[in-house]
Short mmCIF file of C-alpha atoms and ligand atoms in Angstrom, two decimals:
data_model
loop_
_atom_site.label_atom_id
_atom_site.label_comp_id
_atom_site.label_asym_id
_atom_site.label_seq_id
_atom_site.Cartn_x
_atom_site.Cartn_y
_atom_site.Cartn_z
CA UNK K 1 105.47 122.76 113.65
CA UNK K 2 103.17 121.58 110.83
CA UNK K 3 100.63 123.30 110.92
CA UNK K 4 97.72 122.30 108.46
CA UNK K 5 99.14 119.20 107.29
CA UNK K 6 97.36 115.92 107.67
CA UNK K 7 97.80 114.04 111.48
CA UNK K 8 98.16 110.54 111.71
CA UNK K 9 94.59 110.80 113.54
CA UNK K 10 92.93 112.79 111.12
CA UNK K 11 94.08 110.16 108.37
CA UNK K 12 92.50 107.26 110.46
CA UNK K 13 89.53 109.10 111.23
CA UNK K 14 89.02 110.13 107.06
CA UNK K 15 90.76 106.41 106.13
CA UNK K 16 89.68 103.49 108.58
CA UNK K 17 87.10 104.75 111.34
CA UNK K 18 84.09 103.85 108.87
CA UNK K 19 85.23 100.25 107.87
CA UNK K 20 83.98 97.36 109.61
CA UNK K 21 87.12 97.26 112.44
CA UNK K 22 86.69 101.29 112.05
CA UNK K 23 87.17 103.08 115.35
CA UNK K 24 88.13 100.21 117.26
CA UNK K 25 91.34 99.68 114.66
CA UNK K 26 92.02 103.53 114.26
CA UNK K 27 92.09 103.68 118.54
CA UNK K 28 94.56 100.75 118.43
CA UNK K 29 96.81 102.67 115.67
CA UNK K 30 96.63 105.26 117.42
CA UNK K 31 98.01 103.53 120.75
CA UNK K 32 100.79 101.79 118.77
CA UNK K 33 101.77 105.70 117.70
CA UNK K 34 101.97 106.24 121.52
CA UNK K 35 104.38 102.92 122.35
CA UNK K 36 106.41 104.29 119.10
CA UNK K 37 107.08 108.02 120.76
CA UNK K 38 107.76 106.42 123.72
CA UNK K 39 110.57 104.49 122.22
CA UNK K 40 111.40 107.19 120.51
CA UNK K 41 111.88 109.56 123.12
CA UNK K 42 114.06 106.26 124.80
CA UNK K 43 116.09 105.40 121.67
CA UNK K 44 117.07 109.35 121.13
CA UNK K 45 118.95 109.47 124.40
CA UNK K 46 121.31 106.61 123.73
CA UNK K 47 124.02 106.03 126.74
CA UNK K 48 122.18 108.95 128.35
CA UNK K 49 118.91 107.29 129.06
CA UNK K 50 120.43 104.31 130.37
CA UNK K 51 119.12 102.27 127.66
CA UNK K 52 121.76 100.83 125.48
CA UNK K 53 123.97 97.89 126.57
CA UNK K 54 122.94 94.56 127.57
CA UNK K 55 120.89 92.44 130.39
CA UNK K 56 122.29 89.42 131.52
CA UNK K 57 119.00 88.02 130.20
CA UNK K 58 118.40 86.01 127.03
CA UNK K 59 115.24 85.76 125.05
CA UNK K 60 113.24 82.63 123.75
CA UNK K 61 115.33 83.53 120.79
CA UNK K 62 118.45 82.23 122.80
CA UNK K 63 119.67 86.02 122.00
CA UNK K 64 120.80 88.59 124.93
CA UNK K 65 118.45 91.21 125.75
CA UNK K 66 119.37 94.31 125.28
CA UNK K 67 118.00 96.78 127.54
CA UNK K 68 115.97 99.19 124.96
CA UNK K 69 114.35 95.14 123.86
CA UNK K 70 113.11 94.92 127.39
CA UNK K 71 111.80 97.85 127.65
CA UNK K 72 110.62 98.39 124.06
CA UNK K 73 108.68 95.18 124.93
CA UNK K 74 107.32 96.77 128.34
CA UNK K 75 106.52 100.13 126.28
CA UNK K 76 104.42 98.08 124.10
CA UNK K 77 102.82 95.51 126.39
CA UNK K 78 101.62 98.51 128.79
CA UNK K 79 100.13 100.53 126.17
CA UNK K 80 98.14 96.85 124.64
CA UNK K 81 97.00 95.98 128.33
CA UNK K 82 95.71 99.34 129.07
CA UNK K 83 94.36 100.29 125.88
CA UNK K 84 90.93 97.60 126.56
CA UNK K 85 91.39 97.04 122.20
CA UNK K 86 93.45 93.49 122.04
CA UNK K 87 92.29 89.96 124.09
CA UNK K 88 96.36 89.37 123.86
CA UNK K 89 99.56 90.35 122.33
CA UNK K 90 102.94 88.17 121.25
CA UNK K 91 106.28 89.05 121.05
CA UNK K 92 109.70 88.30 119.87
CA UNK K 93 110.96 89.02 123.68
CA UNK K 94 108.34 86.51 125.28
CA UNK K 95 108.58 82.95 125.24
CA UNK K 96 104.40 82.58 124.90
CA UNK K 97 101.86 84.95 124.27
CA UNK K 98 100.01 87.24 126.67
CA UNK K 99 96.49 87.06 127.28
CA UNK K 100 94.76 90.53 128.70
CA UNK K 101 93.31 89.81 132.01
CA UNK K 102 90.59 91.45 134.66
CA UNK K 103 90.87 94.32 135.59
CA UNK K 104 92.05 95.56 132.06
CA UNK K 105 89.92 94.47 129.64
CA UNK K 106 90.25 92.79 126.36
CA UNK K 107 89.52 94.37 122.89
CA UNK K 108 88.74 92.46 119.48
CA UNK K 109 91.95 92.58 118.17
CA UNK K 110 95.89 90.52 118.74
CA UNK K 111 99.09 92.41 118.85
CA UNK K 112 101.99 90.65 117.77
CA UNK K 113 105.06 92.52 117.20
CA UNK K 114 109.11 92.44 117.41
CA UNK K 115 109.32 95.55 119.98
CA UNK K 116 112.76 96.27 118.63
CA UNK K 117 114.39 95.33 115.53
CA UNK K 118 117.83 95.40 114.87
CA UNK K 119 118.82 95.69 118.38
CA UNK K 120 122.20 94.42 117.97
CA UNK K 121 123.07 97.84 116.47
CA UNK K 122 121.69 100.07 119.52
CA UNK K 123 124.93 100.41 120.64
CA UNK K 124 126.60 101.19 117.11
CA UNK K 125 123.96 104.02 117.13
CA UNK K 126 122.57 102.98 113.83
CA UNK K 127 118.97 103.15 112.83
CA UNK K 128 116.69 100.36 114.96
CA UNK K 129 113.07 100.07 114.32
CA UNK K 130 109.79 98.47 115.85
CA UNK K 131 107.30 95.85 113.72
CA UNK K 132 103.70 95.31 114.29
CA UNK K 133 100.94 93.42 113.25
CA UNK K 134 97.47 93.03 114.21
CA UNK K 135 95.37 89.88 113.73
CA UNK K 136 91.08 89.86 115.05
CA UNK K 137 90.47 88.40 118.07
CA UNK K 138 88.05 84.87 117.98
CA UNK K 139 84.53 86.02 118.29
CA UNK K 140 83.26 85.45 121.92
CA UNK K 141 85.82 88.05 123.73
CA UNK K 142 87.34 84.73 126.05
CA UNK K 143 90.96 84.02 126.39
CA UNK K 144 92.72 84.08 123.39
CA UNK K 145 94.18 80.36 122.73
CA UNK K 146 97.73 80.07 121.01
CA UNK K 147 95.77 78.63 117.66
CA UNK K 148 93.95 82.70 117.72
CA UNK K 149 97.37 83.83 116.47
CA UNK K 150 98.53 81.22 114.24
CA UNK K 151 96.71 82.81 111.28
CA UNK K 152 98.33 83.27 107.55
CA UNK K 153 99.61 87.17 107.01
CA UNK K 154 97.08 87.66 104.35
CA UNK K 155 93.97 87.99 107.69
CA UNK K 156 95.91 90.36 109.01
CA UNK K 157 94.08 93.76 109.76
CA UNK K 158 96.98 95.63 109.68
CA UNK K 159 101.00 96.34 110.03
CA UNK K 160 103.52 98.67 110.35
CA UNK K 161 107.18 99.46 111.36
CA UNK K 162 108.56 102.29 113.23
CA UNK K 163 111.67 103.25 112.66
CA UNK K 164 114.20 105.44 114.97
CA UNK K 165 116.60 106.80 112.58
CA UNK K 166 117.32 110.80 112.60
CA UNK K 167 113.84 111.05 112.01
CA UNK K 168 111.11 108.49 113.58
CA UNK K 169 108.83 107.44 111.29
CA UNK K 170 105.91 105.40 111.27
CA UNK K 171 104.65 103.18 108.45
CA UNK K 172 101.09 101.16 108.36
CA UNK K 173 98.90 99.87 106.46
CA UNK K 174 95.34 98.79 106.97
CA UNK K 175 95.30 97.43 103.78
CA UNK K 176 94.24 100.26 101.68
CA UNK K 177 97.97 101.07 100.87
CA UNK K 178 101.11 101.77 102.63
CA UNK K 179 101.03 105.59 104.22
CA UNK K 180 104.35 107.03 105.98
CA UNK K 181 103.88 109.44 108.72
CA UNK K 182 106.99 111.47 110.30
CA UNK K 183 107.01 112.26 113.91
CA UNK K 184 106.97 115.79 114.71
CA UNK K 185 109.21 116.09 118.05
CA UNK K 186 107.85 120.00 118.94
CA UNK K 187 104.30 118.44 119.42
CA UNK K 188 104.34 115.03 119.22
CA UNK K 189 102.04 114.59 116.33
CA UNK K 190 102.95 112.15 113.81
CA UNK K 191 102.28 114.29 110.10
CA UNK K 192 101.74 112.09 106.54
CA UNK K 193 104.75 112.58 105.13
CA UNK K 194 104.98 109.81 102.59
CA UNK K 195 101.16 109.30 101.44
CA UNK K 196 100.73 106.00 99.00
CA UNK K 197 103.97 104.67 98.58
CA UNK K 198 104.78 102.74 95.83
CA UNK K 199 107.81 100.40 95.40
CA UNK K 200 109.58 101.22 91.92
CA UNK K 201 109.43 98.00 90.06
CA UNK K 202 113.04 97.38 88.99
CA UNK K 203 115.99 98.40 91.39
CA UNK K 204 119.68 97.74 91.10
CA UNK K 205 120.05 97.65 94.49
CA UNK K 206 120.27 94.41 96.55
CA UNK K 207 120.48 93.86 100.20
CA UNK K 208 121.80 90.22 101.99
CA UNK K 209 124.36 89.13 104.37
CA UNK K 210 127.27 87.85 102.09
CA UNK K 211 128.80 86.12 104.85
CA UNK K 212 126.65 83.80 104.70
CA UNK K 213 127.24 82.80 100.64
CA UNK K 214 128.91 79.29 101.08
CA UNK K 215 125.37 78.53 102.90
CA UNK K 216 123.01 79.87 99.86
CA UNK K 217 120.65 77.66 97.58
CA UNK K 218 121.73 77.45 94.10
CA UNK K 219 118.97 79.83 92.75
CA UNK K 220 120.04 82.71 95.43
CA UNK K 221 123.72 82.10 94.10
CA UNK K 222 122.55 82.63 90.60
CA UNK K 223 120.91 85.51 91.26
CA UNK K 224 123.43 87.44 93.48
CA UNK K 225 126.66 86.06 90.98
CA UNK K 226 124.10 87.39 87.95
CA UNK K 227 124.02 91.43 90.44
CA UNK K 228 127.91 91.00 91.49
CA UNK K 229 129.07 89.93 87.59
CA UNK K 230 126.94 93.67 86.06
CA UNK K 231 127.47 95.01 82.95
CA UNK K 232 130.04 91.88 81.95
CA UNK K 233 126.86 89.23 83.15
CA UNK K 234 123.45 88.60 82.09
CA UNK K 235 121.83 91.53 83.67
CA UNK K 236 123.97 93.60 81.54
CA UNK K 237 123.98 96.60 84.52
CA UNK K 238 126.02 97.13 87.37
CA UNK K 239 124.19 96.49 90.51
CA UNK K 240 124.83 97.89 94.15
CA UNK K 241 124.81 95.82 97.31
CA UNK K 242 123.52 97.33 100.69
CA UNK K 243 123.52 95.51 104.11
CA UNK K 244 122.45 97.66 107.52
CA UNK K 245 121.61 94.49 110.05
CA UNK K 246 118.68 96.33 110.93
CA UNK K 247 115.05 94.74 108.75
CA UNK K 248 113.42 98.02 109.13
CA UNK K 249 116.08 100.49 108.06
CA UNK K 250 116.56 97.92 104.98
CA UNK K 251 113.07 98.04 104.36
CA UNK K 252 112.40 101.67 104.60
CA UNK K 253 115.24 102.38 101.92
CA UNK K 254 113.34 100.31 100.08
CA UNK K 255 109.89 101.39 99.97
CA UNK K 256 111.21 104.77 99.31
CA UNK K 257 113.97 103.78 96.42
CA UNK K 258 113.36 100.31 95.49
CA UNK K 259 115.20 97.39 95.95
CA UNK K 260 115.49 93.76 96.93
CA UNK K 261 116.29 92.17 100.16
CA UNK K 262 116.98 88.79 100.86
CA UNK K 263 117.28 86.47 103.55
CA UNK K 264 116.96 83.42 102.07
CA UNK K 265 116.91 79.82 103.67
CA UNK K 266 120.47 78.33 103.83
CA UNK K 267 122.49 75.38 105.28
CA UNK K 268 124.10 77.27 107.78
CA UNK K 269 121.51 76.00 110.20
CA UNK K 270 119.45 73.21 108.20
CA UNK K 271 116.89 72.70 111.41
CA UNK K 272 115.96 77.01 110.21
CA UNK K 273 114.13 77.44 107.82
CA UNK K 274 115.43 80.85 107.70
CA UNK K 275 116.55 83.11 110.53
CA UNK K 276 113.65 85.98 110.16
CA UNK K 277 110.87 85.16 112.11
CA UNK K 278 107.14 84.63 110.04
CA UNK K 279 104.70 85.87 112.71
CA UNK K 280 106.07 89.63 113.91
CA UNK K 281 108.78 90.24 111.36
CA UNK K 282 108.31 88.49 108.06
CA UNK K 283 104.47 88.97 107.87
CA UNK K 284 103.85 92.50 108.66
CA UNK K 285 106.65 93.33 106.31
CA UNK K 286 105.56 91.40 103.90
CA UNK K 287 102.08 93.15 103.81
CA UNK K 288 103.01 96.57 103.96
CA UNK K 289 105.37 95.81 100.66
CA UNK K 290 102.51 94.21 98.51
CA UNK K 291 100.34 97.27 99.59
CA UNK K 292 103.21 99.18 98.23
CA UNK K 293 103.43 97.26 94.80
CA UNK K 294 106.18 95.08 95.85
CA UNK K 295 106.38 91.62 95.90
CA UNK K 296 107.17 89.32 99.24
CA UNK K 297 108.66 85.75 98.65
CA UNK K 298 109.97 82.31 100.22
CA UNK K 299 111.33 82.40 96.93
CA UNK K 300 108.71 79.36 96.48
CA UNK K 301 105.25 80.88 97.94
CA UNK K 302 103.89 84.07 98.70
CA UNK K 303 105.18 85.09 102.60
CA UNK K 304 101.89 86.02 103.65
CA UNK K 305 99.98 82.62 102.89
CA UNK K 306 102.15 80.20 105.02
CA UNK K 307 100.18 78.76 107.34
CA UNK K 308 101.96 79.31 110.93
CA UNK K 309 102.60 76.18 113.35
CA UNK K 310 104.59 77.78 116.06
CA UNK K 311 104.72 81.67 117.15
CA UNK K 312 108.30 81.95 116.94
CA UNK K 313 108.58 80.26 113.67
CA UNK K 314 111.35 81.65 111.40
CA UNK K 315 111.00 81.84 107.47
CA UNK K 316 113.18 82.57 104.25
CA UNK K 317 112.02 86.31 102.92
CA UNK K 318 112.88 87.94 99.47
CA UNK K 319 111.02 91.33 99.47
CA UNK K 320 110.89 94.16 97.43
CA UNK K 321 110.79 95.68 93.82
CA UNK K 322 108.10 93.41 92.31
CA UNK K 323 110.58 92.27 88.96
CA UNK K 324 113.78 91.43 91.08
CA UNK K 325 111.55 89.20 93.77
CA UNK K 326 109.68 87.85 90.54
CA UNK K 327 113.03 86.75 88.71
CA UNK K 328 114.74 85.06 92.16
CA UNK K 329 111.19 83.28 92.10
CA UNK K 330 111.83 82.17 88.74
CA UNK K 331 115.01 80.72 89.58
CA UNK K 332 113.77 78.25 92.28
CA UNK K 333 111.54 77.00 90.32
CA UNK K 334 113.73 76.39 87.36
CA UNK K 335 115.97 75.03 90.00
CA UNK K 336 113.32 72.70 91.56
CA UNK K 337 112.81 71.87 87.95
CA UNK K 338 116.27 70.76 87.23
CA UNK K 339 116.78 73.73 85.18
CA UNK K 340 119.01 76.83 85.83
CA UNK K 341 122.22 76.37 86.91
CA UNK K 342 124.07 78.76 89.53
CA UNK K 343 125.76 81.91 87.28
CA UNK K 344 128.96 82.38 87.58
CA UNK K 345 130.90 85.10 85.32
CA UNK K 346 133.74 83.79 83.08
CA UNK K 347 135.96 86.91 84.51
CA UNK K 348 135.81 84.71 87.88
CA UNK K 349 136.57 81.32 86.71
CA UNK K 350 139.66 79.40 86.57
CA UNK K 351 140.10 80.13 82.94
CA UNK K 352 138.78 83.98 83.33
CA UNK K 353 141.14 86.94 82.91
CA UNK K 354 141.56 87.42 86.52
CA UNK K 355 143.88 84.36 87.32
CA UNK K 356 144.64 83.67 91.36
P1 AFP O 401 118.77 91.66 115.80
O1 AFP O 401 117.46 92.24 116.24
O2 AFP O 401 119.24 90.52 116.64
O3 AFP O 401 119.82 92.71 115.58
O4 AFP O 401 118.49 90.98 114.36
C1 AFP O 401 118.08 91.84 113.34
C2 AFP O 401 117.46 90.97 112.26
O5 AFP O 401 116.42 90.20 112.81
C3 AFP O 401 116.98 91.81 111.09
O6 AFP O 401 116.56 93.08 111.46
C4 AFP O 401 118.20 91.88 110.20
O7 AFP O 401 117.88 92.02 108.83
C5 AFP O 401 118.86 90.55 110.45
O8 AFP O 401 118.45 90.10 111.75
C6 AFP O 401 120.37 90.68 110.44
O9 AFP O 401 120.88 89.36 110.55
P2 AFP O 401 122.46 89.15 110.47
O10 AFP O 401 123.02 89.71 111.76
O11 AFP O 401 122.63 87.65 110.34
O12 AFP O 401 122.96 89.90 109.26
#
């Protein structure tokens, strides 16, 4: 037990209850704690709990359910409805958003949030996560309207991700930096463990799905031939590649060690402009990583200032140590330019010392 050290409360009460959201905001982070321990609590059992595996349900997504989504979703939903602090939530797991009704009643803020990321790895037992963000409400307390949560990241009120990995943790910002708090199983308090965190500035560590290289814009090639060719490239240091599946395990490794992680737009499906989603995974990331000191990128505009048309909207993301997003920005623009063509390291071409 932790006796003495700082609660997730008592930081909300010394941190956000005298701004102009104050109390209202700290009661709603304080409710998104309780989905999280509930999920938690869920997510620990595994096969036990009866909550890994499948429904024979798909989402808007066109993705199968699994059963920890659904009720993820349901853990969070409940808590929003009954709390009387949002006028409506979205989710990745419904097709449209979900306006509060009589007799709950509705609060001044939105809830949008991807109840569980990474869920195709529940049943590989490897670290899954939660995403939030919270938007204000339209003045007026009536019905939220679908327009209500089409707003840019950067009016966001706040964000956060749990994540369910040996320890849960939960990290948020209400934009007055990014705070980590570790959940404390023998009393279910969550204790700051990871006050202020700040993203190193340079990493040599870089996350993406390689699979998907023969899909990649010319400036992402560049820039992962420039990590894969090291000491013998342009970077002139060896680089190390990590890929989990899972946003909010990436993410977290990040925050805490630095690093880059792309998803970047590719060709693989040209209709997608990327396959993260802007409103409840993209967004809220992105803002909890510039309150950290990192950077979060299309590559060509800052994540958090797209302008939303559709709830479900997907988006290219490049997030992380501050240099390493800066440089891949760099690159599409010297690309858009006509400048900058795709690396690739004379050890690896047809003339190279390493002959097929
Ligand atoms: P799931 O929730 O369907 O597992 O998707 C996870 C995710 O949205 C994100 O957390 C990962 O970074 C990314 O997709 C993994 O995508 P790939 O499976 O294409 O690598």
């Amino acid at each position: 037990m932790h006796l003495g050290r700082k609660t997730l409360s008592k930081y909300l009460i010394e941190n956000v209850s005298g701004t102009k959201d104050g109390a209202d905001l700290a009661a709603l982070l304080v409710d998104v704690a309780a989905a999280v321990k509930a999920i938690s609590a869920l997510s620990a059992k595994g096969a036990l709990g009866g909550a890994t595996g499948s429904m024979d349900t798909t989402n808007v997504q066109g993705e199968t359910q699994k059963k920890l989504d659904v009720l993820s979703n349901t853990a969070f939903v409940n808590t929003f409805e009954m709390g009387g602090l949002v006028a409506g939530v979205a989710s990745e797991e419904m097709d449209d958003p979900f306006p509060v009704k009589e007799p709950h009643t509705r609060g001044p803020f939105l809830a949008i949030f991807d109840p569980l990321d990474g869920s195709s790895n529940i049943d590989g037992n490897v670290s899954v996560g939660s995403i939030f963000s919270i938007l204000r409400a339209a003045e007026g307390g009536g019905e939220p309207q679908m327009e209500d949560y089409l707003k840019p990241g950067t009016q966001q009120v706040a964000a956060g991700y749990a994540l369910y990995g040996p320890a849960t943790l939960l990290v948020i910002t209400v934009g007055k930096g990014t705070h980590g708090f570790t959940l404390d199983h023998e009393v279910g308090n969550f204790i700051l463990t990871h006050p202020d965190i700040q993203i190193p500035a340079d990493t040599n560590e870089y996350a993406i799905n390689t699979s998907n290289e023969r899909f990649w814009e010319p400036p992402v090639t560049r820039y992962i031939n420039e990590c894969k060719a090291g000491k013998t490239g342009p970077r002139e240091r060896d680089f190390n590649m990590r890929w989990i599946a899972s946003m909010v395990a990436e993410v977290h490794r990040i925050l805490i060690r630095g690093g880059i992680f792309l998803y970047p737009r590719d060709t693989k499906d040209p209709s997608r402009a990327g396959r993260l989603r802007l409103m409840y995974e993209a967004n809220p990331m992105s803002m909890v990583v510039e309150q950290a000191g990192g950077l979060s990128s299309t590559g060509r505009e800052r994540i958090m200032e797209v302008v939303p048309t559709q709830i479900h909207q997907r988006i290219a993301v490049i997030l992380g140590s501050r240099n390493e997003v800066a440089r891949v920005m760099q690159y599409h623009q010297e690309h858009d330019a006509g400048k900058g063509e795709p690396f690739s390291s004379p050890l690896f071409s047809d003339r190279g010392l390493f002959r097929a």
